[in-house]
Short mmCIF file of C-alpha atoms and ligand atoms in Angstrom, two decimals:
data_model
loop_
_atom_site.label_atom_id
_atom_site.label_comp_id
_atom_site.label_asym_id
_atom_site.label_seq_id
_atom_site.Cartn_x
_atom_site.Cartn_y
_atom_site.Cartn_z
CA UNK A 15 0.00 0.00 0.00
CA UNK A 16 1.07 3.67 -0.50
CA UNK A 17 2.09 6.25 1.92
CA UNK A 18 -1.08 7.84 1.51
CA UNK A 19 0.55 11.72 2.33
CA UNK A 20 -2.30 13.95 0.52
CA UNK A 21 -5.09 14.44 3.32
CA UNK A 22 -5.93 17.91 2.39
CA UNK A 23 -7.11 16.98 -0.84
CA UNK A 24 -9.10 13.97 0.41
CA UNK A 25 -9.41 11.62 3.03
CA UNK A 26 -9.85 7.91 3.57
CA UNK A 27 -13.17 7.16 4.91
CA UNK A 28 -13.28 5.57 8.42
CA UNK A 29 -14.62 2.44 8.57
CA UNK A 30 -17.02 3.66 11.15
CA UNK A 31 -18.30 6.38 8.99
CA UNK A 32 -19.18 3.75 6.33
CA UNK A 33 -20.77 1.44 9.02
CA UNK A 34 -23.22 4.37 10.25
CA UNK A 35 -24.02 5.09 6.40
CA UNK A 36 -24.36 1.48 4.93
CA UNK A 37 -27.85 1.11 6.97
CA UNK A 38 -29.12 3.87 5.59
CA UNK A 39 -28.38 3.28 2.30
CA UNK A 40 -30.35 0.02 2.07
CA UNK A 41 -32.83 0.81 4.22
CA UNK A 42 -33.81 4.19 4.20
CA UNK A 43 -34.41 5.12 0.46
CA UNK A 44 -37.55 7.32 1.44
CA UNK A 45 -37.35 10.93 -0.19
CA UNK A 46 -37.63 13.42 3.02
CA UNK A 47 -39.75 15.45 1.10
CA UNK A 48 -42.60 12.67 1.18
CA UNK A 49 -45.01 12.94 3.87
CA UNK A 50 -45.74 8.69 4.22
CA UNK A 51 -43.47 7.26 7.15
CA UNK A 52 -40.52 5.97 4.64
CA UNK A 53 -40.04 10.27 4.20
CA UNK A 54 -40.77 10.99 7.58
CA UNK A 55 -37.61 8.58 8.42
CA UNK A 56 -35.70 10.00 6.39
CA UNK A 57 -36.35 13.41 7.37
CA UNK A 58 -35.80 12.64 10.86
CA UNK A 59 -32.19 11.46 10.11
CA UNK A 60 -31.40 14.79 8.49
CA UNK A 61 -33.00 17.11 11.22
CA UNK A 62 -30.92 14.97 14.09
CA UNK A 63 -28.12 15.41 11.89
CA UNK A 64 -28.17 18.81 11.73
CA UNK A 65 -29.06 19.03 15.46
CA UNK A 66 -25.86 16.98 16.14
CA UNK A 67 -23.95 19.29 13.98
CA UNK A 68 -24.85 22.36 15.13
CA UNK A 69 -24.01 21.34 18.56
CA UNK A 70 -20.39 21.01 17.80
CA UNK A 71 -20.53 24.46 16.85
CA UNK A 72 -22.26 26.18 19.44
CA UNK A 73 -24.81 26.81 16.83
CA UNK A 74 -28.61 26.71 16.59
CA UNK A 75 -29.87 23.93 13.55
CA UNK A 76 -31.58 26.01 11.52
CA UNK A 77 -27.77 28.11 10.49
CA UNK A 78 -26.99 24.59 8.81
CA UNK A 79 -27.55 23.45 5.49
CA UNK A 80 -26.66 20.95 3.30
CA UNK A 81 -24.46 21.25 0.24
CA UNK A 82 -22.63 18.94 -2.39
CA UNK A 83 -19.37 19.95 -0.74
CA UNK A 84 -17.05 23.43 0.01
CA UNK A 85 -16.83 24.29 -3.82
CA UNK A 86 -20.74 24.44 -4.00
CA UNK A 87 -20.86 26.01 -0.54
CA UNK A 88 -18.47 29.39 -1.48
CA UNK A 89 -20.33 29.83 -4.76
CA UNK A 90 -23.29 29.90 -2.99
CA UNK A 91 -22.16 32.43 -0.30
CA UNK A 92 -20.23 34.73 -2.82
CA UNK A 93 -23.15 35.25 -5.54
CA UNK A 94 -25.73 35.11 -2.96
CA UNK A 95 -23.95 37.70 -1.19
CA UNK A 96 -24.01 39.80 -4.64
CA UNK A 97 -27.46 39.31 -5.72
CA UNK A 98 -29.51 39.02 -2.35
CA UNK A 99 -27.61 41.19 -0.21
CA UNK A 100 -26.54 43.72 -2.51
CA UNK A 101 -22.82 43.34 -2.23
CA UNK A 102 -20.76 45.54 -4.43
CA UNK A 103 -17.31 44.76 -3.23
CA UNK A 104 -15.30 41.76 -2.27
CA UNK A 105 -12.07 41.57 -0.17
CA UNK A 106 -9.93 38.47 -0.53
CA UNK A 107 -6.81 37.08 -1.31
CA UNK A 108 -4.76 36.00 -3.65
CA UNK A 109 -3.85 32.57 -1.62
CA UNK A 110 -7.45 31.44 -1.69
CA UNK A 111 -9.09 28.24 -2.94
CA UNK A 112 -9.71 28.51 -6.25
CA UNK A 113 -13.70 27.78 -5.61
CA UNK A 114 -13.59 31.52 -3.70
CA UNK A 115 -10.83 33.24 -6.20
CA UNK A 116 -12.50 31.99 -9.68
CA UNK A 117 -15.80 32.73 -8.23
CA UNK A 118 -14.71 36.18 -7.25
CA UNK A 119 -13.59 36.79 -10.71
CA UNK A 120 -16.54 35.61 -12.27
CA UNK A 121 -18.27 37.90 -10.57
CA UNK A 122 -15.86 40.55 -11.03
CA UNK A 123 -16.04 39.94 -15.10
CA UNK A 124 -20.22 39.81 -14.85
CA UNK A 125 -21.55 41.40 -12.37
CA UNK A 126 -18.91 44.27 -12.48
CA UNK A 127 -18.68 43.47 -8.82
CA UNK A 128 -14.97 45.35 -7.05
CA UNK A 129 -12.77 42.96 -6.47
CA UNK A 130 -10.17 43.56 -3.88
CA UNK A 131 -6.94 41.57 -2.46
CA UNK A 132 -5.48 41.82 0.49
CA UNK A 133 -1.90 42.25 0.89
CA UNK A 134 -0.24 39.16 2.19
CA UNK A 135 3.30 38.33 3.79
CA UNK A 136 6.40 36.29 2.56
CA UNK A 137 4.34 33.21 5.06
CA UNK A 138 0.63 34.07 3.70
CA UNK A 139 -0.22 35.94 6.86
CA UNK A 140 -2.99 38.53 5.86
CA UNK A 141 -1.61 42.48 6.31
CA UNK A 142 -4.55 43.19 9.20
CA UNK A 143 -3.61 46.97 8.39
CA UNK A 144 -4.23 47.13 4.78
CA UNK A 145 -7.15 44.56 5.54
CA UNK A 146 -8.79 47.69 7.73
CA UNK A 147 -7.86 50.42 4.73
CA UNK A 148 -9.95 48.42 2.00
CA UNK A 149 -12.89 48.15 4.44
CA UNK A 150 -12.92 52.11 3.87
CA UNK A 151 -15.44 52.46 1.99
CA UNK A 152 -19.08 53.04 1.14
CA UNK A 153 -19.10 49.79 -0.69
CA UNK A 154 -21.16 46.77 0.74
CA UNK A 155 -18.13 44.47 1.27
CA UNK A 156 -18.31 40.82 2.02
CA UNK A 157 -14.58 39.76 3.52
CA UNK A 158 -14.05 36.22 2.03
CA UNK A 159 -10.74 34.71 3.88
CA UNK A 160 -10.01 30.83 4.55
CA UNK A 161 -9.29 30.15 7.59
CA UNK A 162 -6.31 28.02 6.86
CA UNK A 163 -4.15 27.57 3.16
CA UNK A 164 -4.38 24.10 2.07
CA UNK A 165 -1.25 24.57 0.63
CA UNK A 166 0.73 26.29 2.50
CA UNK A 167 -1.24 25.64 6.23
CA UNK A 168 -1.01 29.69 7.20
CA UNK A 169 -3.97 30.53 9.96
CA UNK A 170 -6.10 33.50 10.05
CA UNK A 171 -6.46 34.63 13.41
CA UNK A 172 -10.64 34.35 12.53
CA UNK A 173 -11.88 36.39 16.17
CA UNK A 174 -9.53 39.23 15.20
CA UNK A 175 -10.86 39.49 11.30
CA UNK A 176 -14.65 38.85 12.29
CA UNK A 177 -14.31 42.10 14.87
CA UNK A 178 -12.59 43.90 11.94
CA UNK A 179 -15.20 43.25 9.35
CA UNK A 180 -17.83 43.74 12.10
CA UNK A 181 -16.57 47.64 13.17
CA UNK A 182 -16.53 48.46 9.26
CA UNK A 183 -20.11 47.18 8.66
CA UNK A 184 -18.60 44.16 6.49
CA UNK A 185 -20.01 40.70 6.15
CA UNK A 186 -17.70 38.16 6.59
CA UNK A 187 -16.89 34.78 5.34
CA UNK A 188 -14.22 32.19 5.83
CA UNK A 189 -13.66 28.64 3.90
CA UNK A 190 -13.18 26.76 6.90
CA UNK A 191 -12.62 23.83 4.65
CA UNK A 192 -9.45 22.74 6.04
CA UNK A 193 -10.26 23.46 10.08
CA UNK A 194 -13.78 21.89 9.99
CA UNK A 195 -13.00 18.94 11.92
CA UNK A 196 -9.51 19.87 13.05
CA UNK A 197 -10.26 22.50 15.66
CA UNK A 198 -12.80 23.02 17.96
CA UNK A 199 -14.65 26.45 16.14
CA UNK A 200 -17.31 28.32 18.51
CA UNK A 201 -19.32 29.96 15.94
CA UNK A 202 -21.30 31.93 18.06
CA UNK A 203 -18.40 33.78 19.59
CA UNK A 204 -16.94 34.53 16.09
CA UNK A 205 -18.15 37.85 13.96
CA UNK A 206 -19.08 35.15 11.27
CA UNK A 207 -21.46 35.27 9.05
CA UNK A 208 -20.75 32.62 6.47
CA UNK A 209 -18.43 29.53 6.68
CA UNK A 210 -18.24 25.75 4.80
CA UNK A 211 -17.52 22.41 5.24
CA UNK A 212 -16.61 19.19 3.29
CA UNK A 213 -16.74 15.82 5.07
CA UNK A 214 -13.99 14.22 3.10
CA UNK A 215 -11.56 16.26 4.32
CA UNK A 216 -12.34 14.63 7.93
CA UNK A 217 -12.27 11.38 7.15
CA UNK A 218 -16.43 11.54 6.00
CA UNK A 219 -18.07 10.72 2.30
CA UNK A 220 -17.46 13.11 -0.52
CA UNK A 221 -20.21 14.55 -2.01
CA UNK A 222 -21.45 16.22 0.68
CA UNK A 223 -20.87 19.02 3.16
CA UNK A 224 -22.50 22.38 4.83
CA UNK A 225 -23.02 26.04 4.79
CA UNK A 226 -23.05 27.85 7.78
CA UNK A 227 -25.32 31.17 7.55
CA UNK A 228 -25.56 33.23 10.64
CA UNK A 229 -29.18 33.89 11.54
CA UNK A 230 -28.36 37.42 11.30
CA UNK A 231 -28.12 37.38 7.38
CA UNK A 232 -30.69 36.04 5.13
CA UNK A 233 -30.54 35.21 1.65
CA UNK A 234 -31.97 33.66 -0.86
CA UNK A 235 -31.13 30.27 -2.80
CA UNK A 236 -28.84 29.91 -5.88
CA UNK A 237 -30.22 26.40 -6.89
CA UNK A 238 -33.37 26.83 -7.49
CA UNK A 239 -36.12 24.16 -7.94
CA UNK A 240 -37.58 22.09 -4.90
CA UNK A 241 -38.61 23.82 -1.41
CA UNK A 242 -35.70 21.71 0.74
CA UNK A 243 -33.32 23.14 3.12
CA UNK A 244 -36.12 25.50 4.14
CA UNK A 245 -36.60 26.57 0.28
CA UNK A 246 -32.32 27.58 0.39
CA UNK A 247 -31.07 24.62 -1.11
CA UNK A 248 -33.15 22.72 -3.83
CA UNK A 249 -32.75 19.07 -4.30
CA UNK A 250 -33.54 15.74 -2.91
CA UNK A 251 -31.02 15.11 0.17
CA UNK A 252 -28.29 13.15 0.12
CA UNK A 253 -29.21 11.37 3.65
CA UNK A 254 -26.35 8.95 3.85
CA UNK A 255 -23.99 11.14 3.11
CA UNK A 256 -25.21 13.95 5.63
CA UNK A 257 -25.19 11.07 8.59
CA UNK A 258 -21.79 10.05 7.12
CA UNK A 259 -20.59 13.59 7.71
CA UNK A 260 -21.92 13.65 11.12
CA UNK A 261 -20.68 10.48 11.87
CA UNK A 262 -17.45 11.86 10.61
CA UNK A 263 -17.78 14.69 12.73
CA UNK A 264 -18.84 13.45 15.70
CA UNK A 265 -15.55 11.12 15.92
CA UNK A 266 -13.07 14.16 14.58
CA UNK A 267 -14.49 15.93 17.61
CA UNK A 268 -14.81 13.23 20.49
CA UNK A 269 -10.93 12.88 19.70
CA UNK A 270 -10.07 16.41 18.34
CA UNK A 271 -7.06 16.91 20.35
CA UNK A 272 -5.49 13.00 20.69
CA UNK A 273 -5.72 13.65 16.99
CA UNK A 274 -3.65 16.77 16.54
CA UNK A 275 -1.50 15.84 18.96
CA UNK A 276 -0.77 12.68 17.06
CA UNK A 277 -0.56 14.58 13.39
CA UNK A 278 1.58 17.07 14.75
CA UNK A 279 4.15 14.60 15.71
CA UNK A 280 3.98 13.22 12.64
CA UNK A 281 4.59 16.53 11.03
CA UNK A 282 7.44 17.46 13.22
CA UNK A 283 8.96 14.18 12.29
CA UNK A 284 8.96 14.84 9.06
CA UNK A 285 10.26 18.45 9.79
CA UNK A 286 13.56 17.20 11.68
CA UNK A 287 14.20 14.09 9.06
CA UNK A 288 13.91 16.74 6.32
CA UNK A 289 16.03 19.17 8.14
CA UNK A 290 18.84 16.48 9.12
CA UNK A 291 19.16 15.32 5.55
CA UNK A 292 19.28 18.76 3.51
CA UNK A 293 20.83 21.77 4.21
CA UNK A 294 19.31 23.62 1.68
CA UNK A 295 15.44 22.99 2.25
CA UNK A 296 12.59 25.22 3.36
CA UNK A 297 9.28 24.93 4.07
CA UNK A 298 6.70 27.47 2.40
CA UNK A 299 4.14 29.77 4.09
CA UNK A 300 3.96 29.37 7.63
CA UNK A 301 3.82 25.77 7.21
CA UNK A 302 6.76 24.56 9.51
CA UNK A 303 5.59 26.55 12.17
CA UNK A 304 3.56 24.80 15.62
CA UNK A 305 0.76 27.64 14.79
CA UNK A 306 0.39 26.67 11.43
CA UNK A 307 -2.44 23.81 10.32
CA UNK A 308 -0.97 20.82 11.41
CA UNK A 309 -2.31 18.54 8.95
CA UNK A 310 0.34 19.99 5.97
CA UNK A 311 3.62 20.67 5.72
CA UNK A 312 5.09 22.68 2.40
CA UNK A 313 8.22 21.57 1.53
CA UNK A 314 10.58 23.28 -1.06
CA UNK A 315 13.42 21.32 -2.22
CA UNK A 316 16.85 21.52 -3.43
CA UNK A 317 17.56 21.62 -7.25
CA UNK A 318 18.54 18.52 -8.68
CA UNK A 319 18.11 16.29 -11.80
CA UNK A 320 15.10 15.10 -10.41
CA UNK A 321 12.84 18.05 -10.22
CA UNK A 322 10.20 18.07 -12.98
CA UNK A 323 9.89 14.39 -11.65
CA UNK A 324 9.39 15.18 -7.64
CA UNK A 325 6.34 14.18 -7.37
CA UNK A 326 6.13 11.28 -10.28
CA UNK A 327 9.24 9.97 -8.95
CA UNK A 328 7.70 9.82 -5.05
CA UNK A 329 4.35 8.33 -6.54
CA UNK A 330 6.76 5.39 -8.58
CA UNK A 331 8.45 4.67 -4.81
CA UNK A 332 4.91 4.67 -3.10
CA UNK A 333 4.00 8.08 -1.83
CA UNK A 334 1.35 9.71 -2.46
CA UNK A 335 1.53 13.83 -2.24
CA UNK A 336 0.81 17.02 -4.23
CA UNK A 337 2.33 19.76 -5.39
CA UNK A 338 -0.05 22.19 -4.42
CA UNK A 339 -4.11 22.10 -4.19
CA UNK A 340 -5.63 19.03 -6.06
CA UNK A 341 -7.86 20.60 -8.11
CA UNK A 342 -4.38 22.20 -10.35
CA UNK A 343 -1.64 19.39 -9.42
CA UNK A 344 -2.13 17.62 -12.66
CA UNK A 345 -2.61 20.55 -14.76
CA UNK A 346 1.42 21.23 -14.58
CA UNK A 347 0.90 24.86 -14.00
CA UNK A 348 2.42 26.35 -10.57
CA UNK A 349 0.46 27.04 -7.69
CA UNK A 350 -0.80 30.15 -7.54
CA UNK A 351 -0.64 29.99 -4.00
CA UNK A 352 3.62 29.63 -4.42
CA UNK A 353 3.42 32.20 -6.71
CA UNK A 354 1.43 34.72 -4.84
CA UNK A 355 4.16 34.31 -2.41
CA UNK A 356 7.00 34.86 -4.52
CA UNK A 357 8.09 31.53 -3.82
CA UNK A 358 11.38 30.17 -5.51
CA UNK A 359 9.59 28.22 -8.39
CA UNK A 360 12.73 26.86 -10.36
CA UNK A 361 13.24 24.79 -6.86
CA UNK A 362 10.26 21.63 -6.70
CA UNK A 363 7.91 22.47 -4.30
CA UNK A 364 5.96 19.25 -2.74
CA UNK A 365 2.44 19.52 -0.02
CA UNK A 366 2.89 16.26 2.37
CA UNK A 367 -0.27 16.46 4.08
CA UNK A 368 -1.39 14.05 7.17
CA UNK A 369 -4.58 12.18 8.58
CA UNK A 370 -4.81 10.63 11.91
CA UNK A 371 -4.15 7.49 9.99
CA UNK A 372 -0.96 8.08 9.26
CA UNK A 373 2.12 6.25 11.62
CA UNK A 374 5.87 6.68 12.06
CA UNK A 375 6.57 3.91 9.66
CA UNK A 376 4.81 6.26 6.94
CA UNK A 377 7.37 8.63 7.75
CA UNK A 378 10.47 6.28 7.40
CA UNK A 379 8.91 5.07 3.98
CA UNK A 380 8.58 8.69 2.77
CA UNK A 381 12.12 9.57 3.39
CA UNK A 382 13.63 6.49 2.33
CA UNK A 383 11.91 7.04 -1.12
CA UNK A 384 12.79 10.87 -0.59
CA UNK A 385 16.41 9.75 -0.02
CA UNK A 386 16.57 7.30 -2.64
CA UNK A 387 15.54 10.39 -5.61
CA UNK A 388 17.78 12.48 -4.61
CA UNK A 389 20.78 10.11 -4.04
CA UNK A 390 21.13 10.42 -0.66
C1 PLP B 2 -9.91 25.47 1.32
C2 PLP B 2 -10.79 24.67 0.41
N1 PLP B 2 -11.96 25.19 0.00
C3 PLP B 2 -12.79 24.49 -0.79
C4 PLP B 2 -12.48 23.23 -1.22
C5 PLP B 2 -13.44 22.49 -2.10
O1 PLP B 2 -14.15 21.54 -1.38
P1 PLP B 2 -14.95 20.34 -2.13
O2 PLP B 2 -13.91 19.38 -2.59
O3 PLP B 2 -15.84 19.79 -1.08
O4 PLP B 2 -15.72 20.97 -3.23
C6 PLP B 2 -11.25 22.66 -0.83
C7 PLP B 2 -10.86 21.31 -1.31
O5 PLP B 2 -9.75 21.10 -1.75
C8 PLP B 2 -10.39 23.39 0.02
O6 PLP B 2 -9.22 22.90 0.43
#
């Protein structure tokens, strides 16, 4: 089997998870929507799953709903925020996911919607400063900032951007993509008006995730057609995977902290064996750093021979990685993310990133293939 070292672009599925969800796929094939007691099953597993979810949040049930995943989840938020809310401006970066940038564009090119991006340091921190000078404005802003790169694992200090976008009369979203599931979040103590989720980033199905709207705000739906998710998200419900994703959830957070604790060792193993066996290595963003997201690590490599090859040549000796965000990894075009950053891109750049499945002997395996391509 292969190092599996690419959890931030998917998951494995715990065995659990697919325990909780296999009943309900053969069993409960009601549609919610129907009012006969195979629906009315069915509908109870998605309102105790959103009850159950909304408790890890410190959230009430009726700020969830369902989506396909994050990509569908920041589309929705973004042009929602344009056309329902009458946003004329958006703030964000140019380190986002590409679900948040592309959309911002789009709506940039049609909508003739401002687009603004923060100014970001060497390590992707965002420049707080400038942050609070392009909130000056008459403009109804939405703030759209992850809450941590899934390439390069920076944080956004989330309390301190929520008060800022709060003072300045700014609505606020973060892709908490990445952190869903790795950190305890307390919504209701955050100036947060939007954030996402995707379950198979923790370990849950793919396919399916959640928007968090703030009962403050109210919009309207982008996919129109049936009345579910209280008329804001039409389309029959994908009930297995939304108890998958709370079953996913519900273990991510029962063990939040064994987990990290475990994932961060892994990481800082990987750290020192990198360190001990190149001089001239670096890690990008903020990624080597204990405040960083501990689930990836950035790594940028010495020249040699091998470096078009990096990451063909660690997928031939068993390891699987990326070389930035999944979505563009096969597409052989740089990260923007690296680039952004004025990143060294004639050196190979490679994203190792872990799961709570991951041991020790995953980390000897890497480096003895890492060893091996460069000669070591
Ligand atoms: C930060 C971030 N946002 C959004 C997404 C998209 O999520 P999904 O795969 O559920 O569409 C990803 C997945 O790579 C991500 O890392």
């Amino acid at each position: 089997m292969n190092v599996y070292f690419d959890n931030a672009a998917t998951t494995p599925i715990d065995p659990e998870v697919i325990e909780a969800m296999v009943p309900v796929l053969k069993n409960n094939y009601g549609n919610p929507s129907s009012v006969h007691s195979d629906g009315r099953v069915a509908r109870v597993l998605i309102e105790k799953s959103r009850k159950q979810i909304a408790s890890h949040f410190n959230i009430s049930p009726s700020e969830i709903y369902f989506t396909s995943g994050g990509t569908e989840a920041d589309n929705m938020i973004l042009r929602c925020a344009v056309k329902e809310l009458g946003v004329t401006h958006i703030i964000t970066s140019p380190l986002e996911h590409h679900a948040v940038l592309h959309t911002a564009e789009n709506l940039e090119a049609l909508e003739n919607i401002r687009l603004s991006l923060v100014k970001v340091d060497e390590k992707g921190h965002v420049d707080l400063n400038h942050l609070e000078e392009l909130l000056q404005t008459e403009d109804k802003t939405l703030v759209s900032l992850m809450h941590a790169n899934n390439e390069i694992a920076t944080v956004l200090p989330l309390k301190e951007v929520g008060d800022l976008c709060k003072a300045n009369g700014a609505y606020f979203h973060s892709d908490t993509v990445q952190t869903i599931g790795h950190y305890a979040l307390d919504f209701s103590e955050l100036n947060i008006d939007f954030a996402n989720c995707s379950a198979h980033k923790f370990h849950g199905p793919k396919g399916i995730g959640f928007l968090y709207i703030s009962k403050e705000v109210k919009i309207k739906p982008m996919i129109t057609g049936g009345g579910q998710e209280r008329n804001m998200r039409a389309g029959t419900e994908n009930i297995y995977g939304i108890v998958g994703l709370t079953t996913a959830l519900d273990i991510a957070y029962q063990h939040v902290e064994e987990h990290q604790n475990h994932i961060q060792s892994i990481k800082s193993e990987m750290i020192s064996r990198l360190k001990e066996s190149f001089t001239d290595i670096h890690f990008n963003g903020d990624s080597e750093s204990t405040d960083s997201l501990y689930t990836v690590l950035n790594v940028c490599f010495p020249n040699s021979e091998m470096d078009e090859m990096l990451l063909f040549n660690l997928d031939i000796e068993g390891v699987s990685c990326s070389s930035g965000s999944a979505c563009s990894s096969g597409s052989n075009v740089g990260s923007h993310v690296l680039v952004a950053l004025n990143s060294d891109m004639s050196r190979p750049s490679i994203r190792f990133s872990f799961g709570r499945f991951n041991t020790m002997e995953d980390v000897d395996r890497c480096m003895e293939a890492v060893l091996k391509i460069f000669k070591k």
